[in-house]
Amino acid sequence: MSTPATMKPTSTAGSPPPQAAPLPTQGAPHLGTSTISVHGGEARRKPSDAITDSIVCASTYIFDDTQSIIDFIEHKQPREEYGRYGSPNEKVVEGKLAALDCGEDSIVFSSGMAAIVGLLMTKLNAGDEIVFFDQCYHRSREFCYKHLARFGVVTHQVPTGDFAAMEAAINSRTKMLVSESPTNPHLTCIDLEQFVALAKAHEVETLIDATLATPCNIRPLQFGVDYVLHSATKYLGGHNDLLAGCITGSKEKLDEVRNLRGIMGAVNAPHNLYLLQRGLKTFELRMQRHNENGQAIAEFLQEHPRVEKVYYPGLPSHPTHAIAKRTMQGFGGLVTFLIKDADWRQTADVVDRVKIPRIGPSLGGVESLIEQPLVMSYFSQTPENRQKFGIPDNMIRMACGIENTQDLIDDLQQALET
Ligand SMILES: *Cc1c(COP(=O)(O)O)cnc(C)c1O
C-alpha cells in the first residue's frame, strides 16, 4: 500500500527513485554474462520496492515549473522529456546491452534494420564510400545500393574474408568497413584482428553485425571494432515475439546516432522494451542450449548419407573454423546444409516433413525454425543471382531453438528418410 507521503508530488520532478549504486557492469568483463543480463542497467532499488522494472507507458513527461525545464535543457537535471528521445524502460535495456558487449553506450532501435539505417545515415555524407563483405544481410545491401546511393554514398562489395580485395577497394573517400560475423547463411567468420588492423591502417571506422554470434559468443568491441550491431529480434529478445535492434560502441561516437534516432523516431514502445528486458534475463542459458543444439545437429547432419555438405563454424570442416575457434566462445544455433543429389522440390520435401521446427524466416528464438533459402529469400531472383550469392536449390537453413537436442535430431532423421 502506498502511504500518502509517497503519493504527494515532490518538488524534484522526474528525480529518479531512491537507489543504491547500480552494479558496476559497464565495461566490466569480469562479471559473467548471466549476471550482466539479469542485473545490468537496472537500479538496485525500484519504485514500490518491486523486483522488476515497471512499464512506464508515458509518451511525455511533465515539468514542475519553468525553472525545471531550463535545468533540464542545461543538463542540470537528468530526466525524460518526450518518448521519442528516450524512456525509462529504454535506459534499462540500453544499460544491459552496453554492458553485455563491454561497450560504453548502446542505442536501441525499433528493429535491426532501423539500427543499420540510423547508423549509416548518421555517419555518411554525400561523396563518402563504404566497403562491405558480400555475404551480408540482403536488406542491408539493398539499403546501401538503392538508398544510400541516392544520397551520393558509394558502396563497394568485395568477397567475404578477402582482405586484399577490401584493401584495394579503400580510397581517400572511404569512411567505413562493414561485415557480419558469422555471415548468413554460410556462417563465414571474419578475422576481426585483421579487419580492425586494416581499418586502422587506413583510418576508417568498422561496423560488425554480430547478430548471429551475440555478445555470448563474440565481443567485437574488444577487438577494437567501432560499432557492433545486433538485430535484438533474434537471440537477444529470444522468443520470436518482438522486433528490436541495437548499436553499441563509445558514447562519443554514438551521441550523433542517438540524436538522429530522436528525429527518425525508430524507437520501441515501453511494452516491447520490457519484453526485451525480460528475454535478456535468460540470455546466457538460452545461448548455451542454442550452441549445444547447433553443434549436435551439425555433427549429426555431417554423418548423414543424404547430406552433401554442412556449414557450421563449430565443425573442423568449415572453411573458417580456425578463425571461429580463435574469436568465438560458442558457434550459435544456425546450421546450413545441402541435400545430396536433390533438386529444389526434393529439398522442399525435407523441409515439409520436419515436425518440430516451424517453417519460417528468422532465427534466435526458443522455437526452432527451418527454411529453404531459395524459396524463403531468393525465389524471385534469377538463377545467376542465386549462384552469385551461393544459394543452391538444395540448401536448407535450420535455426536451432532450445528444444531437446535428441528430439530435434530424431525429427531430422525421420525427415531425411526417403
Ligand atoms: C534479422 C537480421 C537483421 C535485420 O534485423 P531486423 O530486426 O529484422 O530488422 C540484420 N542483420 C542480420 C544478420 C539479421 O539476421
Short mmCIF file of C-alpha atoms and ligand atoms in Angstrom, two decimals:
data_model
loop_
_atom_site.label_atom_id
_atom_site.label_comp_id
_atom_site.label_asym_id
_atom_site.label_seq_id
_atom_site.Cartn_x
_atom_site.Cartn_y
_atom_site.Cartn_z
CA MET A 1 0.00 0.00 0.00
CA SER A 2 1.21 3.49 -0.83
CA THR A 3 1.40 5.84 2.08
CA PRO A 4 0.02 9.34 1.49
CA ALA A 5 3.60 10.63 1.71
CA THR A 6 4.76 8.65 -1.31
CA MET A 7 1.77 9.85 -3.31
CA LYS A 8 2.42 13.51 -2.65
CA PRO A 9 4.00 15.28 -5.60
CA THR A 10 7.54 16.30 -4.75
CA SER A 11 9.32 19.41 -5.89
CA THR A 12 12.01 17.48 -7.80
CA ALA A 13 10.00 16.48 -10.85
CA GLY A 14 11.47 13.48 -12.60
CA SER A 15 14.00 12.72 -9.89
CA PRO A 16 14.95 9.05 -10.06
CA PRO A 17 13.63 6.66 -7.41
CA PRO A 18 15.90 6.18 -4.40
CA GLN A 19 18.55 3.67 -5.35
CA ALA A 20 21.86 2.23 -4.31
CA ALA A 21 24.68 2.36 -6.84
CA PRO A 22 23.90 0.16 -9.83
CA LEU A 23 26.02 -2.95 -10.32
CA PRO A 24 29.32 -1.96 -11.93
CA THR A 25 28.57 -3.78 -15.15
CA GLN A 26 29.54 -1.05 -17.60
CA GLY A 27 32.64 -2.23 -19.41
CA ALA A 28 33.33 -4.78 -16.69
CA PRO A 29 34.14 -8.06 -18.40
CA HIS A 30 34.90 -9.70 -15.05
CA LEU A 31 31.18 -10.17 -14.40
CA GLY A 32 29.68 -13.21 -16.09
CA THR A 33 27.22 -12.83 -18.92
CA SER A 34 24.23 -14.00 -16.90
CA THR A 35 24.99 -11.63 -14.03
CA ILE A 36 25.06 -8.79 -16.54
CA SER A 37 21.95 -9.86 -18.39
CA VAL A 38 19.96 -10.27 -15.17
CA HIS A 39 21.16 -7.18 -13.26
CA GLY A 40 22.92 -4.88 -15.74
CA GLY A 41 21.34 -1.49 -16.38
CA GLU A 42 18.83 -1.93 -13.55
CA ALA A 43 18.53 0.21 -10.45
CA ARG A 44 19.08 -1.78 -7.25
CA ARG A 45 16.04 -0.12 -5.73
CA LYS A 46 12.97 0.36 -7.87
CA PRO A 47 9.67 2.17 -7.30
CA SER A 48 7.41 0.32 -4.80
CA ASP A 49 10.40 -1.90 -3.93
CA ALA A 50 9.38 -4.10 -6.86
CA ILE A 51 11.98 -6.59 -8.06
CA THR A 52 11.04 -5.93 -11.68
CA ASP A 53 11.02 -2.64 -13.54
CA SER A 54 7.61 -1.16 -14.17
CA ILE A 55 6.48 -0.47 -17.71
CA VAL A 56 6.31 3.30 -17.99
CA CYS A 57 3.73 3.98 -20.67
CA ALA A 58 4.16 7.73 -20.84
CA SER A 59 4.58 9.41 -24.21
CA THR A 60 5.52 12.65 -22.49
CA TYR A 61 7.00 13.71 -19.17
CA ILE A 62 5.91 16.71 -17.19
CA PHE A 63 7.85 19.54 -15.57
CA ASP A 64 7.05 21.20 -12.27
CA ASP A 65 7.74 24.69 -13.47
CA THR A 66 9.65 26.77 -15.98
CA GLN A 67 12.88 26.58 -13.98
CA SER A 68 12.87 22.77 -14.13
CA ILE A 69 12.63 22.92 -17.95
CA ILE A 70 15.62 25.25 -18.03
CA ASP A 71 17.55 22.99 -15.63
CA PHE A 72 16.85 20.06 -17.92
CA ILE A 73 17.96 21.95 -21.04
CA GLU A 74 21.16 22.97 -19.24
CA HIS A 75 21.81 19.31 -18.31
CA LYS A 76 21.48 20.03 -14.59
CA GLN A 77 18.65 17.57 -14.16
CA PRO A 78 18.86 14.23 -15.97
CA ARG A 79 15.31 13.09 -16.69
CA GLU A 80 12.96 12.16 -19.52
CA GLU A 81 11.32 14.71 -21.78
CA TYR A 82 9.39 13.07 -24.61
CA GLY A 83 9.08 9.41 -25.63
CA ARG A 84 10.85 9.74 -28.99
CA TYR A 85 14.04 10.87 -27.21
CA GLY A 86 14.15 8.10 -24.62
CA SER A 87 12.23 6.36 -21.88
CA PRO A 88 12.95 4.67 -18.54
CA ASN A 89 12.47 1.16 -19.98
CA GLU A 90 14.78 2.01 -22.85
CA LYS A 91 17.51 3.18 -20.48
CA VAL A 92 17.45 -0.11 -18.59
CA VAL A 93 17.69 -2.20 -21.77
CA GLU A 94 20.40 0.03 -23.20
CA GLY A 95 22.40 -0.35 -19.99
CA LYS A 96 22.17 -4.13 -20.21
CA LEU A 97 23.11 -4.25 -23.89
CA ALA A 98 26.06 -1.88 -23.45
CA ALA A 99 27.37 -3.97 -20.55
CA LEU A 100 26.89 -7.27 -22.41
CA ASP A 101 29.08 -6.05 -25.27
CA CYS A 102 31.52 -4.31 -22.87
CA GLY A 103 30.65 -1.03 -24.57
CA GLU A 104 30.22 2.43 -23.14
CA ASP A 105 26.82 3.06 -24.65
CA SER A 106 24.13 1.25 -26.60
CA ILE A 107 21.24 2.66 -28.60
CA VAL A 108 18.11 0.58 -29.04
CA PHE A 109 16.11 0.94 -32.25
CA SER A 110 12.75 -0.44 -33.30
CA SER A 111 14.44 -3.14 -35.43
CA GLY A 112 17.85 -4.31 -36.55
CA MET A 113 17.34 -2.62 -39.91
CA ALA A 114 16.39 0.67 -38.24
CA ALA A 115 19.69 0.42 -36.33
CA ILE A 116 21.73 -0.10 -39.51
CA VAL A 117 19.91 2.68 -41.35
CA GLY A 118 20.26 5.00 -38.35
CA LEU A 119 24.00 4.39 -38.01
CA LEU A 120 24.84 4.71 -41.72
CA MET A 121 22.62 7.77 -42.18
CA THR A 122 24.38 9.45 -39.24
CA LYS A 123 27.92 8.63 -40.26
CA LEU A 124 27.94 9.00 -44.06
CA ASN A 125 27.81 12.11 -46.24
CA ALA A 126 27.49 12.59 -49.99
CA GLY A 127 30.74 11.54 -51.63
CA ASP A 128 31.68 9.09 -48.86
CA GLU A 129 32.30 5.43 -49.62
CA ILE A 130 31.87 2.21 -47.66
CA VAL A 131 33.22 -1.28 -48.28
CA PHE A 132 31.11 -4.34 -47.49
CA PHE A 133 31.95 -8.02 -47.35
CA ASP A 134 29.42 -9.50 -49.76
CA GLN A 135 27.83 -12.20 -47.56
CA CYS A 136 25.72 -9.59 -45.82
CA TYR A 137 22.03 -9.50 -44.96
CA HIS A 138 20.37 -8.72 -48.28
CA ARG A 139 18.30 -5.84 -46.89
CA SER A 140 21.45 -4.13 -45.58
CA ARG A 141 22.96 -4.41 -49.05
CA GLU A 142 19.74 -3.17 -50.61
CA PHE A 143 19.71 -0.13 -48.33
CA CYS A 144 23.24 0.78 -49.43
CA TYR A 145 22.81 0.16 -53.14
CA LYS A 146 19.31 1.52 -53.62
CA HIS A 147 19.04 4.21 -50.99
CA LEU A 148 22.39 5.44 -49.70
CA ALA A 149 23.28 5.74 -53.39
CA ARG A 150 20.50 8.32 -53.80
CA PHE A 151 22.32 10.49 -51.28
CA GLY A 152 25.65 10.17 -53.08
CA VAL A 153 27.22 7.44 -50.93
CA VAL A 154 29.13 4.80 -52.89
CA THR A 155 29.13 1.15 -51.76
CA HIS A 156 31.79 -1.37 -52.73
CA GLN A 157 31.18 -5.04 -52.21
CA VAL A 158 34.08 -7.48 -52.02
CA PRO A 159 34.22 -11.24 -51.44
CA THR A 160 33.80 -12.13 -47.77
CA GLY A 161 37.10 -12.59 -45.97
CA ASP A 162 39.14 -11.30 -48.92
CA PHE A 163 41.17 -8.61 -47.15
CA ALA A 164 43.30 -7.88 -50.22
CA ALA A 165 40.14 -7.06 -52.18
CA MET A 166 38.85 -5.00 -49.28
CA GLU A 167 42.10 -3.05 -49.08
CA ALA A 168 42.07 -2.49 -52.85
CA ALA A 169 38.56 -1.01 -52.57
CA ILE A 170 39.62 1.53 -49.91
CA ASN A 171 40.44 5.06 -51.05
CA SER A 172 40.60 8.53 -49.53
CA ARG A 173 36.79 8.80 -49.54
CA THR A 174 36.25 5.54 -47.65
CA LYS A 175 34.64 6.04 -44.24
CA MET A 176 33.64 2.60 -43.01
CA LEU A 177 34.28 -1.13 -43.42
CA VAL A 178 31.23 -3.31 -42.82
CA SER A 179 30.78 -7.03 -42.21
CA GLU A 180 28.73 -9.61 -40.43
CA SER A 181 30.40 -12.32 -38.40
CA PRO A 182 29.34 -15.04 -38.77
CA THR A 183 27.54 -14.41 -42.03
CA ASN A 184 24.16 -15.77 -43.03
CA PRO A 185 23.59 -18.46 -44.31
CA HIS A 186 27.20 -19.56 -44.93
CA LEU A 187 28.37 -18.87 -41.37
CA THR A 188 31.67 -17.41 -42.53
CA CYS A 189 33.60 -15.93 -39.60
CA ILE A 190 35.71 -12.82 -40.07
CA ASP A 191 39.21 -12.46 -38.70
CA LEU A 192 38.41 -9.43 -36.56
CA GLU A 193 42.05 -8.69 -35.78
CA GLN A 194 42.81 -8.37 -39.47
CA PHE A 195 39.61 -6.41 -40.08
CA VAL A 196 40.47 -3.86 -37.39
CA ALA A 197 44.14 -3.66 -38.41
CA LEU A 198 43.15 -2.87 -41.99
CA ALA A 199 40.71 -0.17 -40.86
CA LYS A 200 43.24 1.41 -38.50
CA ALA A 201 45.91 1.47 -41.22
CA HIS A 202 43.53 3.49 -43.42
CA GLU A 203 41.92 5.48 -40.58
CA VAL A 204 38.40 4.31 -41.31
CA GLU A 205 35.72 3.05 -38.94
CA THR A 206 34.41 -0.50 -38.62
CA LEU A 207 30.96 -1.99 -38.15
CA ILE A 208 30.31 -5.63 -37.30
CA ASP A 209 26.78 -7.03 -37.42
CA ALA A 210 27.16 -9.73 -34.77
CA THR A 211 23.50 -10.78 -34.69
CA LEU A 212 24.32 -14.44 -35.33
CA ALA A 213 27.01 -14.59 -32.64
CA THR A 214 25.55 -12.38 -29.88
CA PRO A 215 27.68 -10.98 -27.01
CA CYS A 216 27.66 -14.50 -25.58
CA ASN A 217 29.77 -15.87 -28.43
CA ILE A 218 31.73 -12.84 -29.62
CA ARG A 219 32.51 -9.31 -28.39
CA PRO A 220 33.77 -7.35 -31.40
CA LEU A 221 34.42 -4.13 -29.42
CA GLN A 222 37.16 -5.94 -27.53
CA PHE A 223 38.91 -6.48 -30.86
CA GLY A 224 38.80 -2.73 -31.49
CA VAL A 225 35.73 -2.65 -33.75
CA ASP A 226 33.98 0.75 -33.52
CA TYR A 227 30.34 -0.29 -33.77
CA VAL A 228 28.67 -3.61 -33.05
CA LEU A 229 25.15 -4.11 -34.27
CA HIS A 230 22.54 -6.69 -33.26
CA SER A 231 19.12 -7.49 -34.50
CA ALA A 232 17.67 -7.99 -31.00
CA THR A 233 14.72 -9.60 -32.77
CA LYS A 234 16.85 -12.74 -32.82
CA TYR A 235 18.77 -14.20 -29.84
CA LEU A 236 18.68 -11.14 -27.56
CA GLY A 237 14.89 -10.99 -27.44
CA GLY A 238 14.96 -14.72 -27.94
CA HIS A 239 11.26 -15.60 -28.02
CA ASN A 240 10.13 -14.77 -31.56
CA ASP A 241 7.77 -12.18 -30.07
CA LEU A 242 9.39 -8.80 -30.72
CA LEU A 243 11.40 -6.70 -33.16
CA ALA A 244 14.29 -4.54 -31.96
CA GLY A 245 17.87 -3.67 -32.83
CA CYS A 246 20.83 -2.02 -31.16
CA ILE A 247 24.17 -0.41 -31.83
CA THR A 248 26.86 -0.46 -29.18
CA GLY A 249 30.12 1.48 -29.02
CA SER A 250 31.70 4.52 -27.40
CA LYS A 251 29.44 7.27 -26.12
CA GLU A 252 31.31 9.85 -28.15
CA LYS A 253 30.75 8.01 -31.44
CA LEU A 254 27.13 7.23 -30.63
CA ASP A 255 25.87 10.64 -29.48
CA GLU A 256 25.02 11.78 -33.01
CA VAL A 257 23.37 8.43 -33.76
CA ARG A 258 21.13 8.94 -30.75
CA ASN A 259 20.24 12.44 -31.95
CA LEU A 260 19.26 11.14 -35.39
CA ARG A 261 17.22 8.34 -33.85
CA GLY A 262 15.27 11.02 -31.98
CA ILE A 263 14.45 12.54 -35.36
CA MET A 264 13.85 9.25 -37.22
CA GLY A 265 11.58 8.13 -34.41
CA ALA A 266 12.60 4.49 -34.80
CA VAL A 267 12.06 3.79 -31.11
CA ASN A 268 10.39 0.97 -29.21
CA ALA A 269 7.20 1.13 -27.19
CA PRO A 270 7.76 0.57 -23.45
CA HIS A 271 5.94 -2.78 -23.55
CA ASN A 272 8.28 -4.01 -26.26
CA LEU A 273 11.29 -2.88 -24.24
CA TYR A 274 10.01 -4.77 -21.23
CA LEU A 275 9.70 -7.92 -23.33
CA LEU A 276 13.29 -7.45 -24.48
CA GLN A 277 14.46 -6.86 -20.90
CA ARG A 278 12.65 -9.99 -19.78
CA GLY A 279 14.02 -12.04 -22.67
CA LEU A 280 17.55 -10.94 -21.78
CA LYS A 281 17.29 -12.37 -18.27
CA THR A 282 17.73 -15.90 -19.63
CA PHE A 283 20.06 -14.89 -22.45
CA GLU A 284 23.13 -16.94 -21.47
CA LEU A 285 21.10 -20.03 -20.56
CA ARG A 286 19.35 -19.94 -23.91
CA MET A 287 22.60 -19.36 -25.79
CA GLN A 288 24.19 -22.37 -24.11
CA ARG A 289 21.37 -24.57 -25.47
CA HIS A 290 21.40 -22.89 -28.89
CA ASN A 291 25.16 -23.54 -29.07
CA GLU A 292 24.75 -27.17 -27.95
CA ASN A 293 21.90 -27.84 -30.35
CA GLY A 294 23.74 -26.18 -33.24
CA GLN A 295 26.86 -28.26 -32.64
CA ALA A 296 24.99 -31.56 -32.13
CA ILE A 297 22.80 -31.08 -35.19
CA ALA A 298 25.73 -30.05 -37.37
CA GLU A 299 27.62 -33.18 -36.28
CA PHE A 300 24.57 -35.37 -36.90
CA LEU A 301 23.98 -33.92 -40.36
CA GLN A 302 27.63 -34.22 -41.30
CA GLU A 303 27.44 -38.01 -40.81
CA HIS A 304 24.11 -38.43 -42.60
CA PRO A 305 24.32 -40.16 -46.01
CA ARG A 306 21.73 -37.83 -47.55
CA VAL A 307 23.66 -34.68 -46.64
CA GLU A 308 26.18 -33.34 -49.12
CA LYS A 309 27.64 -30.53 -47.03
CA VAL A 310 27.16 -28.79 -43.68
CA TYR A 311 28.07 -25.16 -42.93
CA TYR A 312 28.69 -24.71 -39.20
CA PRO A 313 31.66 -22.81 -37.74
CA GLY A 314 31.99 -25.36 -34.94
CA LEU A 315 32.83 -28.14 -37.43
CA PRO A 316 36.51 -28.60 -38.35
CA SER A 317 35.32 -28.93 -41.98
CA HIS A 318 34.08 -25.31 -42.03
CA PRO A 319 36.45 -23.04 -44.01
CA THR A 320 36.64 -20.51 -41.14
CA HIS A 321 36.66 -22.98 -38.23
CA ALA A 322 40.12 -21.82 -37.11
CA ILE A 323 39.01 -18.17 -37.01
CA ALA A 324 35.82 -19.15 -35.19
CA LYS A 325 37.79 -21.07 -32.56
CA ARG A 326 40.07 -18.08 -32.04
CA THR A 327 37.40 -15.39 -31.84
CA MET A 328 34.24 -17.06 -30.53
CA GLN A 329 33.12 -18.65 -27.27
CA GLY A 330 30.42 -20.71 -28.98
CA PHE A 331 29.16 -21.19 -32.52
CA GLY A 332 25.44 -20.46 -32.31
CA GLY A 333 22.26 -22.20 -33.32
CA LEU A 334 22.24 -21.68 -37.07
CA VAL A 335 23.12 -24.68 -39.25
CA THR A 336 23.03 -24.64 -43.04
CA PHE A 337 23.21 -27.84 -45.10
CA LEU A 338 22.84 -29.21 -48.61
CA ILE A 339 20.81 -32.31 -49.51
CA LYS A 340 22.78 -34.70 -51.71
CA ASP A 341 21.59 -35.09 -55.34
CA ALA A 342 18.35 -33.25 -54.60
CA ASP A 343 16.51 -30.75 -56.78
CA TRP A 344 14.61 -27.88 -55.18
CA ARG A 345 11.41 -29.94 -54.82
CA GLN A 346 13.11 -32.88 -53.09
CA THR A 347 14.79 -30.38 -50.79
CA ALA A 348 11.42 -28.77 -50.05
CA ASP A 349 10.12 -32.23 -49.15
CA VAL A 350 12.66 -32.50 -46.33
CA VAL A 351 11.61 -29.08 -45.00
CA ASP A 352 7.93 -30.04 -45.23
CA ARG A 353 8.47 -33.33 -43.38
CA VAL A 354 10.04 -31.94 -40.18
CA LYS A 355 7.58 -31.94 -37.29
CA ILE A 356 9.23 -29.88 -34.52
CA PRO A 357 10.85 -26.86 -36.22
CA ARG A 358 8.35 -24.47 -37.73
CA ILE A 359 8.79 -23.24 -41.28
CA GLY A 360 9.60 -19.54 -41.32
CA PRO A 361 12.25 -16.86 -41.68
CA SER A 362 14.24 -15.52 -38.71
CA LEU A 363 16.35 -17.25 -36.06
CA GLY A 364 17.40 -16.97 -32.45
CA GLY A 365 14.09 -17.70 -30.74
CA VAL A 366 13.31 -20.60 -28.42
CA GLU A 367 11.33 -22.27 -31.23
CA SER A 368 13.42 -23.93 -33.94
CA LEU A 369 12.80 -22.60 -37.43
CA ILE A 370 13.64 -24.18 -40.77
CA GLU A 371 13.60 -22.83 -44.32
CA GLN A 372 14.91 -23.30 -47.81
CA PRO A 373 16.73 -20.05 -48.69
CA LEU A 374 15.88 -20.49 -52.38
CA VAL A 375 12.18 -20.29 -51.55
CA MET A 376 12.18 -18.04 -48.49
CA SER A 377 14.56 -15.29 -49.60
CA TYR A 378 15.61 -15.78 -53.23
CA PHE A 379 12.50 -17.09 -55.02
CA SER A 380 12.08 -14.06 -57.27
CA GLN A 381 15.80 -13.77 -58.02
CA THR A 382 17.45 -15.01 -61.20
CA PRO A 383 19.44 -18.28 -61.08
CA GLU A 384 22.56 -16.20 -61.84
CA ASN A 385 21.94 -14.04 -58.77
CA ARG A 386 21.36 -17.09 -56.59
CA GLN A 387 24.60 -18.56 -57.80
CA LYS A 388 26.39 -15.29 -57.14
CA PHE A 389 25.18 -15.29 -53.53
CA GLY A 390 25.93 -19.00 -53.11
CA ILE A 391 22.33 -20.13 -52.68
CA PRO A 392 21.94 -23.55 -54.36
CA ASP A 393 18.50 -25.15 -54.82
CA ASN A 394 19.31 -27.93 -52.33
CA MET A 395 20.19 -25.65 -49.38
CA ILE A 396 18.32 -25.78 -46.05
CA ARG A 397 18.85 -23.41 -43.14
CA MET A 398 17.87 -24.55 -39.69
CA ALA A 399 17.79 -22.12 -36.77
CA CYS A 400 18.01 -24.41 -33.75
CA GLY A 401 15.83 -23.35 -30.86
CA ILE A 402 16.18 -24.60 -27.30
CA GLU A 403 14.15 -27.80 -27.66
CA ASN A 404 15.55 -31.13 -26.50
CA THR A 405 18.57 -31.95 -28.64
CA GLN A 406 17.73 -35.61 -29.23
CA ASP A 407 14.16 -34.75 -30.22
CA LEU A 408 15.46 -32.37 -32.89
CA ILE A 409 17.93 -34.97 -34.17
CA ASP A 410 15.25 -37.72 -34.27
CA ASP A 411 12.96 -35.35 -36.14
CA LEU A 412 15.60 -34.51 -38.76
CA GLN A 413 16.40 -38.23 -39.04
CA GLN A 414 12.80 -39.07 -39.95
CA ALA A 415 12.53 -36.08 -42.32
CA LEU A 416 15.66 -37.20 -44.17
CA GLU A 417 14.33 -40.75 -44.73
CA THR A 418 13.09 -41.09 -48.28
C1 LIG B 1 17.48 -10.19 -38.95
C2 LIG B 1 18.78 -9.58 -39.25
C3 LIG B 1 18.88 -8.21 -39.48
C4 LIG B 1 17.69 -7.30 -39.52
O1 LIG B 1 17.11 -7.20 -38.25
P1 LIG B 1 15.54 -6.87 -38.05
O2 LIG B 1 15.40 -6.85 -36.56
O3 LIG B 1 14.77 -7.94 -38.73
O4 LIG B 1 15.31 -5.54 -38.67
C5 LIG B 1 20.13 -7.69 -39.73
N1 LIG B 1 21.23 -8.46 -39.75
C6 LIG B 1 21.17 -9.78 -39.51
C7 LIG B 1 22.43 -10.59 -39.54
C8 LIG B 1 19.95 -10.39 -39.26
O5 LIG B 1 19.88 -11.70 -39.05
#
